[in-house]
Amino acid sequence: MRYEFPKNFLWGAATSAHQVEGNNHNNWSEWEKKNAEKLAREAKTKYAKWQQDKFPEMFDPANYISGAASDHYNRYEEDFDIAKSLGHNTHRFSVEWSRVEPEEGKWNEEAIEHYRTVIKALRARGIEPFVMLWHWTEPIWFNNQGGWATLSSAAHFERFVRKVVSEYKDQVKFWVVVNEPNVSMGYGYYVGSQPPGKKGVINLIRGYTNLFFAFKRAARAIKEIEPSAEIGVANSVDYYEVRIGSFKSRVFSAIVAYLTRIFLRASLSYCTFLGVNYYRRNVISFPKFQMDATKRTDLGWEIFPEGIYTILMSVRKHGLPVYITENGIADGDDSRRPTYVRDHLAQVARAINDGVDVRAYFHWSLLDNFEFPDMRGFWPRFGLVEVDFKTQKRTIRPSAYEYAKICKENAIEI
Ligand code: IFM
């Protein structure tokens, strides 16, 4: 059966500045230099044997230094040509705060012009820009003042957002204020395994609260500067399934859902759309759930397309249009990505059919890049386009063509 997506549906892919641009100087690049050796040593205990055998580069400290990354800062024209050839009509990217405001209160005009050209390059190709304002990286001065654990962080972020929005408001309609607050705060402020490496409940509460204040101030500022702007958050909403006896499971599920969606719920009244990042199912059970090895990604995440349907149905009650701001798979040999894309989009089609107002799908990611959460580095390959990090050669993967067919036809065979 052929399913036609709604007219004007947006099809594209997402990236983030530090993961693809190369040569950033921010809190992550500093952390990478200090921790690369340690991370390479820890790979022995952090990853499973099958992952270690398949990706020995995880033992090389260079894996954990973003360096030139995918050199997208210089090659964005070439990358957008590829996106256009693949039928994308939208693209999500982030503006790197540390480039725009390298010193507190001082704007770098060259960086501001750079992103203006990036936006124009997208528009020239008929690609709608979705601009992410905070995808986890910060200027060093901001970090030195305590990052999100400090009360003044919200005012700093608002100043940056005001500047960016005022500069690009004529060319940009869609603003995504923050990416996956739960994941970044979890690893960065509670576990301490990614920048800024803070740990414990107090830091988590401080970080989360200030990030929320920052979001609120930013969202209000955007509305004030451009009342017709579309505003959202990219929420990480994976599917949790709890199997510990029916009553306990219900209670536990409710707690997990609450904890993973605090930001989502609190942010709703400031947003005009709801961003959903979906990757996998997490089964919580005792004894531990044994995942079918044919259904796992290179990161060991379970491939579970039905989960995106359940998640979409569960956010319908909020009454906002939904944009799937990320969905993708770490798959170095591209053996599972074609099916992953098709199966997830078939579930998206099902949710639309059942009444969810889904308006966009962004695949994560356009390019192989420096994988962020928990500081994993280059070995996990998320790109529709393969990047040879030594030569920067781009090779379009078969899955990209599968996806392109759906984008171009605005339809899927299910
Ligand atoms: O690479 C990340 C991205 O930075 C945030 N969302 C999940 C992606 C894959 O892990």
Tab-separated table of C-alpha atoms and ligand atoms in Angstrom:
chain	number	residue	atom	x	y	z
A	1	MET	CA	0.000	0.000	0.000
A	2	ARG	CA	1.211	3.479	-0.844
A	3	TYR	CA	0.911	6.121	1.886
A	4	GLU	CA	1.038	9.797	0.899
A	5	PHE	CA	2.406	12.152	3.545
A	6	PRO	CA	0.604	15.459	4.101
A	7	LYS	CA	1.233	18.194	1.569
A	8	ASN	CA	4.127	20.485	2.595
A	9	PHE	CA	5.675	17.802	4.809
A	10	LEU	CA	9.285	18.727	5.594
A	11	TRP	CA	12.004	16.154	4.853
A	12	GLY	CA	15.590	16.569	5.898
A	13	ALA	CA	18.485	15.715	8.144
A	14	ALA	CA	20.090	17.239	11.212
A	15	THR	CA	23.625	18.040	12.352
A	16	SER	CA	25.115	20.031	15.196
A	17	ALA	CA	27.944	22.542	14.996
A	18	HIS	CA	30.603	20.891	17.138
A	19	GLN	CA	29.878	17.442	15.757
A	20	VAL	CA	30.495	18.396	12.123
A	21	GLU	CA	32.101	21.829	11.730
A	22	GLY	CA	35.633	21.190	12.919
A	23	ASN	CA	38.115	23.427	14.725
A	24	ASN	CA	35.838	24.784	17.379
A	25	HIS	CA	37.317	26.229	20.545
A	26	ASN	CA	34.815	25.643	23.305
A	27	ASN	CA	34.189	23.704	26.519
A	28	TRP	CA	34.101	20.407	24.589
A	29	SER	CA	37.379	20.897	22.716
A	30	GLU	CA	39.063	21.664	26.054
A	31	TRP	CA	37.567	18.609	27.718
A	32	GLU	CA	38.546	16.398	24.771
A	33	LYS	CA	42.204	17.368	25.097
A	34	LYS	CA	42.214	16.578	28.798
A	35	ASN	CA	40.276	13.303	28.619
A	36	ALA	CA	41.144	11.574	25.323
A	37	GLU	CA	43.800	9.231	26.768
A	38	LYS	CA	41.554	8.226	29.642
A	39	LEU	CA	38.556	7.627	27.361
A	40	ALA	CA	40.649	5.419	25.064
A	41	ARG	CA	41.740	3.333	28.073
A	42	GLU	CA	38.206	3.082	29.415
A	43	ALA	CA	36.838	1.715	26.117
A	44	LYS	CA	37.942	-1.729	27.317
A	45	THR	CA	35.323	-1.718	30.075
A	46	LYS	CA	32.771	0.671	28.608
A	47	TYR	CA	31.953	-1.234	25.395
A	48	ALA	CA	31.029	-4.872	24.716
A	49	LYS	CA	33.504	-7.289	23.154
A	50	TRP	CA	31.649	-7.314	19.798
A	51	GLN	CA	31.857	-3.510	19.655
A	52	GLN	CA	35.559	-3.496	20.557
A	53	ASP	CA	36.301	-6.066	17.832
A	54	LYS	CA	34.328	-4.200	15.207
A	55	PHE	CA	35.568	-0.689	16.054
A	56	PRO	CA	39.165	-0.886	17.325
A	57	GLU	CA	39.531	2.860	16.689
A	58	MET	CA	37.807	3.330	20.054
A	59	PHE	CA	41.187	2.517	21.681
A	60	ASP	CA	42.896	5.409	19.912
A	61	PRO	CA	42.869	8.722	21.840
A	62	ALA	CA	42.408	10.511	18.469
A	63	ASN	CA	38.877	9.057	18.379
A	64	TYR	CA	37.971	11.420	21.235
A	65	ILE	CA	39.393	14.654	19.774
A	66	SER	CA	36.895	16.372	17.477
A	67	GLY	CA	39.647	18.275	15.584
A	68	ALA	CA	38.599	18.887	11.984
A	69	ALA	CA	35.451	16.738	12.496
A	70	SER	CA	33.626	16.567	9.121
A	71	ASP	CA	35.040	19.962	8.066
A	72	HIS	CA	31.492	21.116	7.436
A	73	TYR	CA	32.437	24.701	8.344
A	74	ASN	CA	34.302	24.836	5.028
A	75	ARG	CA	32.325	22.280	3.024
A	76	TYR	CA	28.737	23.259	3.770
A	77	GLU	CA	28.033	24.141	0.116
A	78	GLU	CA	29.070	20.668	-1.030
A	79	ASP	CA	27.064	19.086	1.806
A	80	PHE	CA	23.949	21.105	0.999
A	81	ASP	CA	24.285	20.152	-2.671
A	82	ILE	CA	24.164	16.524	-1.545
A	83	ALA	CA	21.145	17.183	0.689
A	84	LYS	CA	19.347	18.864	-2.192
A	85	SER	CA	20.181	16.021	-4.593
A	86	LEU	CA	18.652	13.661	-2.027
A	87	GLY	CA	15.363	15.537	-2.077
A	88	HIS	CA	15.702	17.256	1.303
A	89	ASN	CA	13.611	20.388	1.638
A	90	THR	CA	14.677	21.237	5.201
A	91	HIS	CA	17.856	21.084	7.255
A	92	ARG	CA	18.535	21.392	10.973
A	93	PHE	CA	21.875	22.770	12.152
A	94	SER	CA	23.168	24.657	15.169
A	95	VAL	CA	24.863	28.015	15.568
A	96	GLU	CA	28.014	27.616	17.638
A	97	TRP	CA	27.835	30.015	20.578
A	98	SER	CA	31.610	29.960	21.143
A	99	ARG	CA	32.202	31.224	17.599
A	100	VAL	CA	29.625	33.997	17.775
A	101	GLU	CA	30.568	35.195	21.288
A	102	PRO	CA	34.127	33.990	21.912
A	103	GLU	CA	34.562	36.576	24.675
A	104	GLU	CA	31.823	37.597	27.047
A	105	GLY	CA	29.657	40.273	25.420
A	106	LYS	CA	31.893	40.571	22.307
A	107	TRP	CA	30.483	39.494	18.977
A	108	ASN	CA	32.567	37.910	16.261
A	109	GLU	CA	31.308	39.488	13.042
A	110	GLU	CA	33.065	36.941	10.861
A	111	ALA	CA	31.203	34.060	12.521
A	112	ILE	CA	27.923	35.951	12.287
A	113	GLU	CA	28.490	36.446	8.565
A	114	HIS	CA	29.435	32.796	8.186
A	115	TYR	CA	26.093	31.571	9.513
A	116	ARG	CA	24.285	34.172	7.406
A	117	THR	CA	25.923	32.622	4.341
A	118	VAL	CA	25.034	29.140	5.551
A	119	ILE	CA	21.374	30.138	5.854
A	120	LYS	CA	21.452	31.786	2.431
A	121	ALA	CA	23.084	28.665	0.943
A	122	LEU	CA	20.176	26.603	2.257
A	123	ARG	CA	17.547	29.046	1.020
A	124	ALA	CA	19.209	29.205	-2.398
A	125	ARG	CA	18.663	25.444	-2.664
A	126	GLY	CA	15.048	25.643	-1.546
A	127	ILE	CA	15.896	24.122	1.853
A	128	GLU	CA	14.087	25.478	4.924
A	129	PRO	CA	16.550	26.189	7.755
A	130	PHE	CA	15.789	24.960	11.287
A	131	VAL	CA	18.212	26.721	13.602
A	132	MET	CA	19.214	25.083	16.883
A	133	LEU	CA	20.417	27.585	19.442
A	134	TRP	CA	22.023	25.271	22.012
A	135	HIS	CA	23.336	21.864	21.098
A	136	TRP	CA	25.464	21.242	24.220
A	137	THR	CA	28.567	23.337	23.551
A	138	GLU	CA	29.445	26.628	25.190
A	139	PRO	CA	32.114	29.313	25.109
A	140	ILE	CA	34.980	28.746	27.505
A	141	TRP	CA	34.254	31.958	29.451
A	142	PHE	CA	30.713	30.688	30.115
A	143	ASN	CA	32.037	27.377	31.324
A	144	ASN	CA	34.622	29.098	33.557
A	145	GLN	CA	31.803	30.929	35.306
A	146	GLY	CA	30.206	27.595	36.247
A	147	GLY	CA	28.142	26.800	33.135
A	148	TRP	CA	24.505	25.991	33.753
A	149	ALA	CA	25.153	25.445	37.453
A	150	THR	CA	25.302	29.247	37.827
A	151	LEU	CA	22.294	31.546	38.072
A	152	SER	CA	23.722	34.100	35.610
A	153	SER	CA	23.781	31.459	32.835
A	154	ALA	CA	20.207	32.211	31.749
A	155	ALA	CA	20.916	35.913	31.162
A	156	HIS	CA	24.043	35.076	29.157
A	157	PHE	CA	22.119	32.671	26.958
A	158	GLU	CA	19.315	35.152	26.413
A	159	ARG	CA	21.811	37.788	25.219
A	160	PHE	CA	23.267	35.306	22.716
A	161	VAL	CA	19.817	34.271	21.485
A	162	ARG	CA	18.710	37.887	21.062
A	163	LYS	CA	21.746	38.592	18.954
A	164	VAL	CA	21.352	35.515	16.723
A	165	VAL	CA	17.618	35.923	16.227
A	166	SER	CA	17.921	39.639	15.442
A	167	GLU	CA	20.607	38.876	12.853
A	168	TYR	CA	18.790	36.090	10.998
A	169	LYS	CA	15.090	36.651	11.651
A	170	ASP	CA	14.379	37.658	8.055
A	171	GLN	CA	15.708	34.356	6.755
A	172	VAL	CA	14.741	31.947	9.545
A	173	LYS	CA	11.266	30.949	10.640
A	174	PHE	CA	11.994	27.878	12.810
A	175	TRP	CA	14.015	28.126	16.014
A	176	VAL	CA	14.817	25.112	18.156
A	177	VAL	CA	16.018	26.531	21.445
A	178	VAL	CA	17.695	23.539	23.122
A	179	ASN	CA	18.541	19.960	22.229
A	180	GLU	CA	17.797	16.999	24.521
A	181	PRO	CA	18.051	18.752	27.883
A	182	ASN	CA	17.544	15.458	29.758
A	183	VAL	CA	20.439	13.696	27.999
A	184	SER	CA	22.908	16.579	28.207
A	185	MET	CA	22.099	17.309	31.832
A	186	GLY	CA	22.205	13.594	32.711
A	187	TYR	CA	25.684	12.978	31.282
A	188	GLY	CA	27.126	16.450	31.839
A	189	TYR	CA	25.772	17.379	35.272
A	190	TYR	CA	24.878	14.088	36.979
A	191	VAL	CA	27.081	11.263	35.644
A	192	GLY	CA	29.924	13.624	34.750
A	193	SER	CA	31.011	11.641	31.681
A	194	GLN	CA	30.790	14.526	29.204
A	195	PRO	CA	31.502	18.255	29.535
A	196	PRO	CA	31.407	19.993	31.911
A	197	GLY	CA	31.881	16.776	33.919
A	198	LYS	CA	29.836	17.843	36.928
A	199	LYS	CA	28.361	15.143	39.123
A	200	GLY	CA	25.576	14.494	41.602
A	201	VAL	CA	21.984	15.425	42.267
A	202	ILE	CA	22.671	19.005	43.329
A	203	ASN	CA	24.479	19.811	40.099
A	204	LEU	CA	21.754	18.086	38.118
A	205	ILE	CA	19.010	20.142	39.762
A	206	ARG	CA	20.999	23.368	39.368
A	207	GLY	CA	21.845	22.621	35.743
A	208	TYR	CA	18.349	21.599	34.800
A	209	THR	CA	16.718	24.567	36.534
A	210	ASN	CA	19.025	27.161	35.030
A	211	LEU	CA	18.759	25.614	31.583
A	212	PHE	CA	15.011	25.823	31.899
A	213	PHE	CA	15.179	29.508	32.974
A	214	ALA	CA	17.471	30.113	30.014
A	215	PHE	CA	15.062	28.409	27.639
A	216	LYS	CA	12.145	30.454	28.989
A	217	ARG	CA	13.978	33.755	28.616
A	218	ALA	CA	15.155	32.772	25.143
A	219	ALA	CA	11.699	31.711	23.980
A	220	ARG	CA	10.186	34.996	25.225
A	221	ALA	CA	12.956	36.960	23.544
A	222	ILE	CA	12.370	35.209	20.214
A	223	LYS	CA	8.633	35.951	20.403
A	224	GLU	CA	9.337	39.579	21.234
A	225	ILE	CA	11.811	40.005	18.354
A	226	GLU	CA	9.748	38.063	15.811
A	227	PRO	CA	6.138	37.375	16.865
A	228	SER	CA	5.563	35.031	13.939
A	229	ALA	CA	8.555	32.804	14.764
A	230	GLU	CA	8.037	29.085	15.288
A	231	ILE	CA	9.646	27.940	18.546
A	232	GLY	CA	10.387	24.459	19.861
A	233	VAL	CA	12.635	22.184	21.896
A	234	ALA	CA	14.160	18.935	20.567
A	235	ASN	CA	13.118	16.515	23.317
A	236	SER	CA	14.753	13.116	23.639
A	237	VAL	CA	11.763	10.821	24.039
A	238	ASP	CA	12.863	7.214	23.783
A	239	TYR	CA	10.395	4.444	24.488
A	240	TYR	CA	10.675	2.900	27.952
A	241	GLU	CA	9.096	-0.435	28.653
A	242	VAL	CA	9.078	-1.663	32.232
A	243	ARG	CA	8.600	-5.358	32.951
A	244	ILE	CA	8.649	-5.924	36.690
A	245	GLY	CA	5.151	-7.165	37.456
A	246	SER	CA	2.065	-5.297	36.388
A	247	PHE	CA	1.458	-2.886	39.311
A	248	LYS	CA	5.130	-2.069	39.910
A	249	SER	CA	5.637	-1.631	36.156
A	250	ARG	CA	2.883	0.915	35.938
A	251	VAL	CA	4.273	2.927	38.856
A	252	PHE	CA	7.828	2.684	37.573
A	253	SER	CA	6.795	3.592	34.003
A	254	ALA	CA	4.995	6.640	35.299
A	255	ILE	CA	8.116	7.737	37.202
A	256	VAL	CA	10.406	7.156	34.204
A	257	ALA	CA	8.028	8.977	31.866
A	258	TYR	CA	7.801	11.873	34.340
A	259	LEU	CA	11.563	12.174	34.793
A	260	THR	CA	12.360	11.986	31.082
A	261	ARG	CA	9.653	14.470	30.183
A	262	ILE	CA	9.902	17.177	32.858
A	263	PHE	CA	11.406	19.667	30.435
A	264	LEU	CA	9.001	18.740	27.667
A	265	ARG	CA	5.959	19.375	29.848
A	266	ALA	CA	7.305	22.567	31.390
A	267	SER	CA	8.296	24.005	28.026
A	268	LEU	CA	4.980	23.444	26.238
A	269	SER	CA	3.391	26.810	26.894
A	270	TYR	CA	6.387	28.625	25.350
A	271	CYS	CA	6.524	26.466	22.215
A	272	THR	CA	4.611	26.571	18.958
A	273	PHE	CA	5.743	23.053	18.018
A	274	LEU	CA	6.899	19.946	19.804
A	275	GLY	CA	10.233	18.424	18.802
A	276	VAL	CA	10.635	14.680	19.239
A	277	ASN	CA	13.988	12.867	19.045
A	278	TYR	CA	13.400	9.109	18.975
A	279	TYR	CA	16.010	6.379	18.666
A	280	ARG	CA	15.174	3.191	20.548
A	281	ARG	CA	13.351	1.119	23.123
A	282	ASN	CA	14.752	0.667	26.632
A	283	VAL	CA	13.387	-2.388	28.398
A	284	ILE	CA	13.730	-2.234	32.159
A	285	SER	CA	13.424	-5.701	33.642
A	286	PHE	CA	14.875	-8.045	36.254
A	287	PRO	CA	16.564	-10.277	35.187
A	288	LYS	CA	18.089	-8.047	32.522
A	289	PHE	CA	16.336	-8.022	29.126
A	290	GLN	CA	18.296	-9.977	26.512
A	291	MET	CA	18.139	-8.038	23.269
A	292	ASP	CA	17.953	-9.876	19.961
A	293	ALA	CA	21.424	-9.283	18.442
A	294	THR	CA	19.943	-8.794	14.965
A	295	LYS	CA	17.967	-5.855	16.279
A	296	ARG	CA	20.784	-3.829	17.772
A	297	THR	CA	22.692	-0.870	16.375
A	298	ASP	CA	26.475	-0.449	16.581
A	299	LEU	CA	25.900	1.353	19.866
A	300	GLY	CA	23.949	-1.626	21.201
A	301	TRP	CA	20.643	0.264	21.108
A	302	GLU	CA	17.550	-1.758	20.300
A	303	ILE	CA	15.881	-1.053	16.945
A	304	PHE	CA	12.198	-0.733	17.746
A	305	PRO	CA	10.170	1.144	15.098
A	306	GLU	CA	6.824	0.624	16.877
A	307	GLY	CA	8.208	2.817	19.676
A	308	ILE	CA	8.026	5.956	17.558
A	309	TYR	CA	4.339	5.290	16.948
A	310	THR	CA	3.668	4.915	20.689
A	311	ILE	CA	5.615	8.064	21.467
A	312	LEU	CA	3.830	10.093	18.789
A	313	MET	CA	0.451	8.905	20.052
A	314	SER	CA	1.442	9.817	23.606
A	315	VAL	CA	2.342	13.430	22.744
A	316	ARG	CA	-0.781	14.053	20.691
A	317	LYS	CA	-2.626	15.195	23.825
A	318	HIS	CA	-0.398	18.294	24.070
A	319	GLY	CA	-2.138	19.716	21.002
A	320	LEU	CA	0.976	21.075	19.260
A	321	PRO	CA	2.207	20.143	15.788
A	322	VAL	CA	4.986	17.580	16.070
A	323	TYR	CA	8.356	17.777	14.304
A	324	ILE	CA	10.534	14.683	14.473
A	325	THR	CA	13.734	16.562	15.124
A	326	GLU	CA	15.963	13.422	15.211
A	327	ASN	CA	15.764	9.729	14.381
A	328	GLY	CA	18.666	7.611	13.226
A	329	ILE	CA	21.034	4.722	13.719
A	330	ALA	CA	24.731	4.053	14.319
A	331	ASP	CA	25.398	1.614	11.473
A	332	GLY	CA	28.922	1.618	10.045
A	333	ASP	CA	28.237	-0.749	7.153
A	334	ASP	CA	24.786	0.661	6.349
A	335	SER	CA	23.322	-2.837	6.528
A	336	ARG	CA	20.420	-1.849	8.812
A	337	ARG	CA	19.830	1.840	8.037
A	338	PRO	CA	17.692	1.386	4.905
A	339	THR	CA	15.200	-0.797	6.786
A	340	TYR	CA	15.463	1.383	9.895
A	341	VAL	CA	14.430	4.466	7.927
A	342	ARG	CA	11.592	2.735	6.099
A	343	ASP	CA	10.201	0.989	9.186
A	344	HIS	CA	10.280	4.130	11.321
A	345	LEU	CA	8.652	6.207	8.599
A	346	ALA	CA	5.975	3.575	8.168
A	347	GLN	CA	5.196	4.011	11.875
A	348	VAL	CA	5.178	7.794	11.484
A	349	ALA	CA	2.692	7.386	8.623
A	350	ARG	CA	0.547	5.196	10.880
A	351	ALA	CA	0.573	7.842	13.627
A	352	ILE	CA	-0.411	10.586	11.148
A	353	ASN	CA	-3.188	8.353	9.927
A	354	ASP	CA	-4.318	7.977	13.538
A	355	GLY	CA	-4.549	11.714	14.041
A	356	VAL	CA	-1.116	12.995	15.074
A	357	ASP	CA	-0.190	16.259	13.382
A	358	VAL	CA	3.376	15.373	12.341
A	359	ARG	CA	4.899	17.964	10.008
A	360	ALA	CA	8.577	17.108	9.606
A	361	TYR	CA	11.159	14.351	9.788
A	362	PHE	CA	14.863	15.016	10.297
A	363	HIS	CA	17.165	12.058	9.966
A	364	TRP	CA	20.139	12.059	12.336
A	365	SER	CA	22.433	12.703	10.657
A	366	LEU	CA	23.295	14.079	7.241
A	367	LEU	CA	26.984	13.270	7.809
A	368	ASP	CA	29.107	10.918	9.860
A	369	ASN	CA	30.270	12.994	12.784
A	370	PHE	CA	31.752	13.242	16.266
A	371	GLU	CA	29.215	11.334	18.363
A	372	PHE	CA	28.245	13.356	21.416
A	373	PRO	CA	26.334	11.681	24.264
A	374	ASP	CA	28.670	10.177	26.849
A	375	MET	CA	31.679	11.325	24.774
A	376	ARG	CA	31.859	8.486	22.260
A	377	GLY	CA	33.764	10.219	19.479
A	378	PHE	CA	34.117	9.192	15.854
A	379	TRP	CA	33.563	5.448	15.766
A	380	PRO	CA	29.708	5.389	15.754
A	381	ARG	CA	28.589	6.226	12.223
A	382	PHE	CA	25.238	7.985	12.000
A	383	GLY	CA	25.509	9.562	8.531
A	384	LEU	CA	23.335	9.169	5.494
A	385	VAL	CA	26.590	10.282	3.962
A	386	GLU	CA	29.808	8.531	4.899
A	387	VAL	CA	32.756	10.767	5.730
A	388	ASP	CA	36.343	9.590	5.435
A	389	PHE	CA	37.780	11.615	8.310
A	390	LYS	CA	41.307	11.470	6.858
A	391	THR	CA	40.496	12.818	3.386
A	392	GLN	CA	37.064	14.381	4.092
A	393	LYS	CA	35.702	12.517	1.081
A	394	ARG	CA	31.910	12.206	1.119
A	395	THR	CA	30.231	8.999	-0.106
A	396	ILE	CA	26.475	8.790	-0.247
A	397	ARG	CA	25.274	5.586	1.440
A	398	PRO	CA	22.582	3.324	-0.116
A	399	SER	CA	20.227	4.228	2.780
A	400	ALA	CA	20.429	7.881	1.729
A	401	TYR	CA	18.942	6.934	-1.648
A	402	GLU	CA	16.192	4.890	0.015
A	403	TYR	CA	15.322	7.899	2.121
A	404	ALA	CA	15.626	10.215	-0.900
A	405	LYS	CA	12.977	8.219	-2.730
A	406	ILE	CA	10.534	8.795	0.148
A	407	CYS	CA	11.445	12.499	0.378
A	408	LYS	CA	11.038	13.081	-3.359
A	409	GLU	CA	7.747	11.205	-3.648
A	410	ASN	CA	6.423	12.443	-0.291
A	411	ALA	CA	5.129	8.910	0.015
A	412	ILE	CA	6.100	5.476	1.260
A	413	GLU	CA	5.161	1.927	0.283
A	414	ILE	CA	3.956	0.134	3.414
B	1	IFM	O1	24.650	12.577	18.137
B	1	IFM	C1	23.568	12.706	19.007
B	1	IFM	C2	23.077	14.134	19.055
B	1	IFM	O2	24.078	15.030	19.395
B	1	IFM	C3	21.974	14.264	20.080
B	1	IFM	N1	20.943	13.274	19.864
B	1	IFM	C4	21.362	11.899	19.727
B	1	IFM	C5	22.431	11.796	18.644
B	1	IFM	C6	22.868	10.313	18.501
B	1	IFM	O3	23.306	9.803	19.712
